[in-house]
PDB file of C-alpha atoms in Angstrom:
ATOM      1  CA  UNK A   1     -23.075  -4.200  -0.725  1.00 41.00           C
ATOM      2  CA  UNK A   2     -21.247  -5.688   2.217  1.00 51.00           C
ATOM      3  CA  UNK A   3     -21.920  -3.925   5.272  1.00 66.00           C
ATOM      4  CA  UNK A   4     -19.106  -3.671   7.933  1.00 83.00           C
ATOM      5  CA  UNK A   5     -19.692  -3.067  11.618  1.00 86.00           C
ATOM      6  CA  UNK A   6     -18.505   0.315  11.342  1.00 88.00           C
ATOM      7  CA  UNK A   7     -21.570   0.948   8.984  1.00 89.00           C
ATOM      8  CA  UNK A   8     -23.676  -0.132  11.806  1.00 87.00           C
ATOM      9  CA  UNK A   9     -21.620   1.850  14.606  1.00 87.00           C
ATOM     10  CA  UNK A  10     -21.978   4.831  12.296  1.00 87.00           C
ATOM     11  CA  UNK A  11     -25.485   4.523  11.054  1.00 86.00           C
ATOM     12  CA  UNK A  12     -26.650   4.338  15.161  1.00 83.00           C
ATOM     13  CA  UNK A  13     -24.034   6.962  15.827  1.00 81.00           C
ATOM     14  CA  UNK A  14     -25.377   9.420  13.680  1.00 80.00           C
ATOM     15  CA  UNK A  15     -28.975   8.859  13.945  1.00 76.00           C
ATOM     16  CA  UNK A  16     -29.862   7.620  17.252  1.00 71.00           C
ATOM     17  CA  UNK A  17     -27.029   9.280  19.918  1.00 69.00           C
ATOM     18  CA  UNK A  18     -26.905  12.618  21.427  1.00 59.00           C
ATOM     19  CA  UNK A  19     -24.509  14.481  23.799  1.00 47.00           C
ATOM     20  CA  UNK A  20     -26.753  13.620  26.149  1.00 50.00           C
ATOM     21  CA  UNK A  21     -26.719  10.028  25.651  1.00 52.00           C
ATOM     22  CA  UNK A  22     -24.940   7.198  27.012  1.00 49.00           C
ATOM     23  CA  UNK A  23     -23.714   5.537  23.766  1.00 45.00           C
ATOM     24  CA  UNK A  24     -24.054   1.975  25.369  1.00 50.00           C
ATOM     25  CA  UNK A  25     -27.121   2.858  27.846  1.00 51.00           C
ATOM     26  CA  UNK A  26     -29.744   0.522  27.599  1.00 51.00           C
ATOM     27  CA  UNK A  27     -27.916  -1.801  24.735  1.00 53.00           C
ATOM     28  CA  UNK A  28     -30.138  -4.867  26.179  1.00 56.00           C
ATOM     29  CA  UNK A  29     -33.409  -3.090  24.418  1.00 55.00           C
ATOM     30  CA  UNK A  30     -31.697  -1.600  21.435  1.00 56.00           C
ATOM     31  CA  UNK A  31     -30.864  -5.864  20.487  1.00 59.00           C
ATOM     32  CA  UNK A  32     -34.813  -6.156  19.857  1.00 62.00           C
ATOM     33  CA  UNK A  33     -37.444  -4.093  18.995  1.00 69.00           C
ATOM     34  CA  UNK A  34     -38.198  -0.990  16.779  1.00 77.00           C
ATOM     35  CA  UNK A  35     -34.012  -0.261  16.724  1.00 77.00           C
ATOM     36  CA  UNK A  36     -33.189  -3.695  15.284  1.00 80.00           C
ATOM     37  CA  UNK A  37     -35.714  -3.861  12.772  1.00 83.00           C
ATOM     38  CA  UNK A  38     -34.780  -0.574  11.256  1.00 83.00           C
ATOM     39  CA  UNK A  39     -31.295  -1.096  11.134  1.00 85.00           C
ATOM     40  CA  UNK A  40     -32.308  -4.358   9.330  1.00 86.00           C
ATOM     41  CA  UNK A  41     -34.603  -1.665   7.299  1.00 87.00           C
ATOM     42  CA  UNK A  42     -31.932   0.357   6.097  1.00 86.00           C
ATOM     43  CA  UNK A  43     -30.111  -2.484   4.809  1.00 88.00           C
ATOM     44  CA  UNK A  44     -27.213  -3.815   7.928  1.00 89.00           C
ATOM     45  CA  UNK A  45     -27.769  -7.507   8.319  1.00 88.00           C
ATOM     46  CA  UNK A  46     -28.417  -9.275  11.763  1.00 87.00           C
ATOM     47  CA  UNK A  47     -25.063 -11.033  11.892  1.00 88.00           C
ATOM     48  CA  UNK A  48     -23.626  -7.405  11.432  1.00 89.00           C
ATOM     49  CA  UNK A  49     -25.734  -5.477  14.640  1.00 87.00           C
ATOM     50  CA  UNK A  50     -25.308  -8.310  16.578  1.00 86.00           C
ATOM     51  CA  UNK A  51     -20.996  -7.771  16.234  1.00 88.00           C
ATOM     52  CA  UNK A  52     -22.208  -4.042  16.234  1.00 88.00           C
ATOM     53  CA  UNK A  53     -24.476  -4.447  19.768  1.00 86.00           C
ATOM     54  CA  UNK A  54     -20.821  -7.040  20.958  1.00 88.00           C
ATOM     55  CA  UNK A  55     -18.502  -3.878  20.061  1.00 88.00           C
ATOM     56  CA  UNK A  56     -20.725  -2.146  22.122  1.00 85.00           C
ATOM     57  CA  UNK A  57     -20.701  -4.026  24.807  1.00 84.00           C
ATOM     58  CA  UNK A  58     -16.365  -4.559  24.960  1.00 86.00           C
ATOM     59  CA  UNK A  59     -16.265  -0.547  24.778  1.00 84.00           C
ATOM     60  CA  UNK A  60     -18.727  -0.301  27.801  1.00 80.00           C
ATOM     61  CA  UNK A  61     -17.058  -2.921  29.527  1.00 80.00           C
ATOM     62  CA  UNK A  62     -13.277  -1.430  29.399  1.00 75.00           C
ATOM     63  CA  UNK A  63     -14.165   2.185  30.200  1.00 66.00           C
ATOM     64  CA  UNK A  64     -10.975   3.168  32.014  1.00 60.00           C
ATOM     65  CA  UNK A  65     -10.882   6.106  34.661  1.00 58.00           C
ATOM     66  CA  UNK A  66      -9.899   9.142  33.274  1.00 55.00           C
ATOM     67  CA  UNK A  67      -6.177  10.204  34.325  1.00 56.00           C
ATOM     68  CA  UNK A  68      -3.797  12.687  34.180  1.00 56.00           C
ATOM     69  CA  UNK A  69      -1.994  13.124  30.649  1.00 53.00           C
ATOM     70  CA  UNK A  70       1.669  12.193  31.252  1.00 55.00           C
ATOM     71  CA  UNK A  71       4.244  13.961  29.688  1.00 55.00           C
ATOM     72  CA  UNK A  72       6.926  12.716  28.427  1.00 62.00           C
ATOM     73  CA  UNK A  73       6.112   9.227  28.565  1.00 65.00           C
ATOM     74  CA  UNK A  74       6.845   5.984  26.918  1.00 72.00           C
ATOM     75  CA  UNK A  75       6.280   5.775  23.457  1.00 78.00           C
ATOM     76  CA  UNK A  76       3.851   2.989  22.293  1.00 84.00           C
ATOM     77  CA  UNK A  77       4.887   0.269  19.819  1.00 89.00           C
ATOM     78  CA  UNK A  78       3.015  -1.193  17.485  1.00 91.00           C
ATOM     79  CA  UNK A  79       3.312  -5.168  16.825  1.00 91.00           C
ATOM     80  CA  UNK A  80       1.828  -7.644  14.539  1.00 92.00           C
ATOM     81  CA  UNK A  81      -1.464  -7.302  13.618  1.00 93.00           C
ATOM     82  CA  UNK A  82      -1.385  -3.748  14.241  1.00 94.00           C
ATOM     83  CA  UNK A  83       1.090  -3.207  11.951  1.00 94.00           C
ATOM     84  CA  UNK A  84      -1.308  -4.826   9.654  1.00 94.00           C
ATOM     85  CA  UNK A  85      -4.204  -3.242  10.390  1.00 95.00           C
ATOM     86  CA  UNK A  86      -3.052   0.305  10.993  1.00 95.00           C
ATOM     87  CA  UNK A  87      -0.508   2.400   8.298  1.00 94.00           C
ATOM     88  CA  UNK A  88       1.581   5.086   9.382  1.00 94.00           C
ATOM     89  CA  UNK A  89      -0.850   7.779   9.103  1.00 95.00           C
ATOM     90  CA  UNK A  90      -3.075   6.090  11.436  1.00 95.00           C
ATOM     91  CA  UNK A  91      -0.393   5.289  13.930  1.00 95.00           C
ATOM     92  CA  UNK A  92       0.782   8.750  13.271  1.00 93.00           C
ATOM     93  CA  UNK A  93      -2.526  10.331  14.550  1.00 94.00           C
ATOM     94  CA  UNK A  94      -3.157   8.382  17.417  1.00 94.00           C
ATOM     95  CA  UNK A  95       0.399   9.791  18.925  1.00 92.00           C
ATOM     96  CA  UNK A  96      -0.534  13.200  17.780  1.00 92.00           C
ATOM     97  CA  UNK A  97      -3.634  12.728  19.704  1.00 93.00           C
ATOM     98  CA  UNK A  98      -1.986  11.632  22.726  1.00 90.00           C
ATOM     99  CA  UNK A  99       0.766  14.138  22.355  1.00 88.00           C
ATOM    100  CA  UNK A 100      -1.777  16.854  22.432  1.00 88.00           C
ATOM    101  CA  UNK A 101      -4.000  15.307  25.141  1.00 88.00           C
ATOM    102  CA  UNK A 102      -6.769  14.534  23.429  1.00 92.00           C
ATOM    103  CA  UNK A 103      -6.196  11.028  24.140  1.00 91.00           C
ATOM    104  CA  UNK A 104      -4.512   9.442  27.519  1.00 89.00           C
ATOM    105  CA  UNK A 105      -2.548   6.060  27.051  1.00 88.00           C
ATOM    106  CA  UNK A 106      -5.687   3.877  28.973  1.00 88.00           C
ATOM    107  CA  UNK A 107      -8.048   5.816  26.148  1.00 90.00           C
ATOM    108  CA  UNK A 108      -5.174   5.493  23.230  1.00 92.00           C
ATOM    109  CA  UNK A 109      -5.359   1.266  24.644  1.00 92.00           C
ATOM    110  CA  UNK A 110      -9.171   1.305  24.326  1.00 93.00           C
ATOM    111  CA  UNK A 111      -9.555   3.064  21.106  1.00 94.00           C
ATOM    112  CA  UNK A 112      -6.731   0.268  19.738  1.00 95.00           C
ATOM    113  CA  UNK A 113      -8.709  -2.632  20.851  1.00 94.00           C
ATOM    114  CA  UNK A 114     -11.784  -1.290  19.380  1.00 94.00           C
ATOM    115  CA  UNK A 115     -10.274  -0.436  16.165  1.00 95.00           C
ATOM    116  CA  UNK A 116      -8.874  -3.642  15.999  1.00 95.00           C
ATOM    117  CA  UNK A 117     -12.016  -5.625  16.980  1.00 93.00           C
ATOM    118  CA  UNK A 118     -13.486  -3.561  13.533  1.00 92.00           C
ATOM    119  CA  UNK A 119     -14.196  -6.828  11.391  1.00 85.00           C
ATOM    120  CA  UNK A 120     -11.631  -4.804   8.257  1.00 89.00           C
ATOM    121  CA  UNK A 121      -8.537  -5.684   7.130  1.00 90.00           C
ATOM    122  CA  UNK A 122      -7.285  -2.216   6.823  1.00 92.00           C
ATOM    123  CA  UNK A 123      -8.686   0.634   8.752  1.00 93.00           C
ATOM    124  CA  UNK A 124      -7.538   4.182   7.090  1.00 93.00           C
ATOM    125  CA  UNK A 125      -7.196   7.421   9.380  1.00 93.00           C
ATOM    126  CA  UNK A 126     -11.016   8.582   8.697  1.00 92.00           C
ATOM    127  CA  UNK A 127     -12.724   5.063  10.072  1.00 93.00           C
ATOM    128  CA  UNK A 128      -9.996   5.781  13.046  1.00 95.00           C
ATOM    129  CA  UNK A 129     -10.903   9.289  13.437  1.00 94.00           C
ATOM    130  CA  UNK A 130     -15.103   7.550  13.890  1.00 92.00           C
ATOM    131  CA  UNK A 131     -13.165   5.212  16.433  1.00 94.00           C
ATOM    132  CA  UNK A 132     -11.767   7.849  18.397  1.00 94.00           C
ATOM    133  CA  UNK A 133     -15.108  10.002  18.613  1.00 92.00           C
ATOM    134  CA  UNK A 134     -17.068   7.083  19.713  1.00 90.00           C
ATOM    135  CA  UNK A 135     -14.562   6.311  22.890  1.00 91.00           C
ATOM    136  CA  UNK A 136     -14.330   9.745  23.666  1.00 91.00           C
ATOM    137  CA  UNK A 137     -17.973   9.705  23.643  1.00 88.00           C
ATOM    138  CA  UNK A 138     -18.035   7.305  26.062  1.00 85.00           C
ATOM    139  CA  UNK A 139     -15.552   8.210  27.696  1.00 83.00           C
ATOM    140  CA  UNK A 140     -16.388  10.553  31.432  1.00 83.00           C
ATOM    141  CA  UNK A 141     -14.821  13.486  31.893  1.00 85.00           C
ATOM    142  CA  UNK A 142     -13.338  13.889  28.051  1.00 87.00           C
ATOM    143  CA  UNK A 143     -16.233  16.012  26.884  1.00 88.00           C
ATOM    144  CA  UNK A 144     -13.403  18.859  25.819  1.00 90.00           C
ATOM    145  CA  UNK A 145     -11.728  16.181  23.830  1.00 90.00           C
ATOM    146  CA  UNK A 146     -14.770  15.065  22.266  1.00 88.00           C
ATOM    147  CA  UNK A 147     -16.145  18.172  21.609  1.00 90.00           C
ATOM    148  CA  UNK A 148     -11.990  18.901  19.757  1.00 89.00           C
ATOM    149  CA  UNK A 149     -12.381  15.873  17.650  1.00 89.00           C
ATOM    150  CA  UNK A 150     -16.603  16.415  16.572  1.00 88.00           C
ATOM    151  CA  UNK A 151     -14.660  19.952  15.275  1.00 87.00           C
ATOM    152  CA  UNK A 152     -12.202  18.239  13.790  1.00 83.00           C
ATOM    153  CA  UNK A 153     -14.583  15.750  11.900  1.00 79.00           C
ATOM    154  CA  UNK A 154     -17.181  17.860  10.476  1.00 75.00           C
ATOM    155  CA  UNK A 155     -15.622  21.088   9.868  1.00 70.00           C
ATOM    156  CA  UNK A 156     -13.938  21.722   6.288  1.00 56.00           C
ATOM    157  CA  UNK A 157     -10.377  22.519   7.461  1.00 52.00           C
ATOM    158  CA  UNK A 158      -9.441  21.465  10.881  1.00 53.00           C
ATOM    159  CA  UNK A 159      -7.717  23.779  13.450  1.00 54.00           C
ATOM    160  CA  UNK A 160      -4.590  22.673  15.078  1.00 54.00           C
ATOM    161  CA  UNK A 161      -4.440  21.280  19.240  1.00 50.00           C
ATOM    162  CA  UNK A 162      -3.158  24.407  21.159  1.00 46.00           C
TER     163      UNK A 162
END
C-alpha cells in the first residue's frame, strides 16, 4: 500500500498531539528515536516521515501573525497547479472558511502551500479539511477556529459558522 505524507501527518496527528502540544515542538527528536521507529512499525516508510518531519518544518517556519479578518476583501484566484490540484469543492471551502473567519488570508496562504506541498495529485475536500486543522493547530491565537473545525470533523452532521 503506498503511503502518502498525509498518512504520516495523520497517523502522528492522531496519536501523538494534544491541545496542549506544539505540533512542530521538538521535531529535531521526533526524526530519531522511539517516534521514527514506530512510524516505520506501523508501516510509513523513511522516505515518507522524512517529507512528513520537512512538511513539518515549512508549516513551523511560515507561521504568520494572527490578524484581523478583513471584510470585504479581495477575492483569491486560483492558477495553475492549483487548479490542478484543488476542484471546486475544495476551493469552494477554503472561501467559505475565510468568509466565515475561520481562516484569515495569511492562514488561507499557509494552508495552500501546505496542501500543495502534499506529495498527491488530487487532494479532495476531506484531506483539505486534515490540512486546515493541522494549521489552525499551529496556528496562535486561532484556538476558537480550531476548536470550529475539530467539531466540524468528527461530529456526524456539522453545524453551520454563525
Amino acid at each position: 500500500m503506498k503511503e502518502s505524507i498525509l498518512d504520516v501527518l495523520l497517523y502522528l496527528f492522531e496519536h501523538y498531539f494534544t491541545d496542549d502540544a506544539d505540533l512542530v515542538r521538538d521535531r529535531d527528536s521526533l526524526r530519531s528515536g522511539p517516534l521514527f521507529d514506530e512510524l516505520g512499525k506501523a508501516g510509513f516508510s523513511p522516505a515518507e516521515i522524512n517529507k512528513a518531519f520537512e512538511w513539518l518544518d515549512a508549516l513551523a517556519q511560515q507561521r504568520p501573525s494572527a490578524s484581523a479578518p478583513r471584510a470585504n476583501g479581495p477575492v483569491r484566484v486560483f492558477f495553475g497547479p492549483e487548479l490542478d490540484k484543488l476542484d471546486v469543492e475544495c476551493r469552494g471551502f477554503l472561501l467559505f472558511l475565510e468568509q466565515h473567519g475561520v481562516l484569515d488570508a495569511d492562514q488561507r496562504e499557509l494552508v495552500l502551500d501546505r496542501a500543495m506541498a502534499l506529495d498527491q495529485d488530487e487532494i479532495d475536500v476531506d484531506d483539505l479539511k486534515w490540512v486546515v486543522l493541522m494549521v489552525l493547530f499551529n496556528q496562535p491565537g486561532s484556538e476558537a477556529a480550531y476548536a470550529w473545525m475539530e467539531t466540524q470533523m468528527f461530529e456526524d452532521e456539522p453545524e453551520s459558522v454563525h
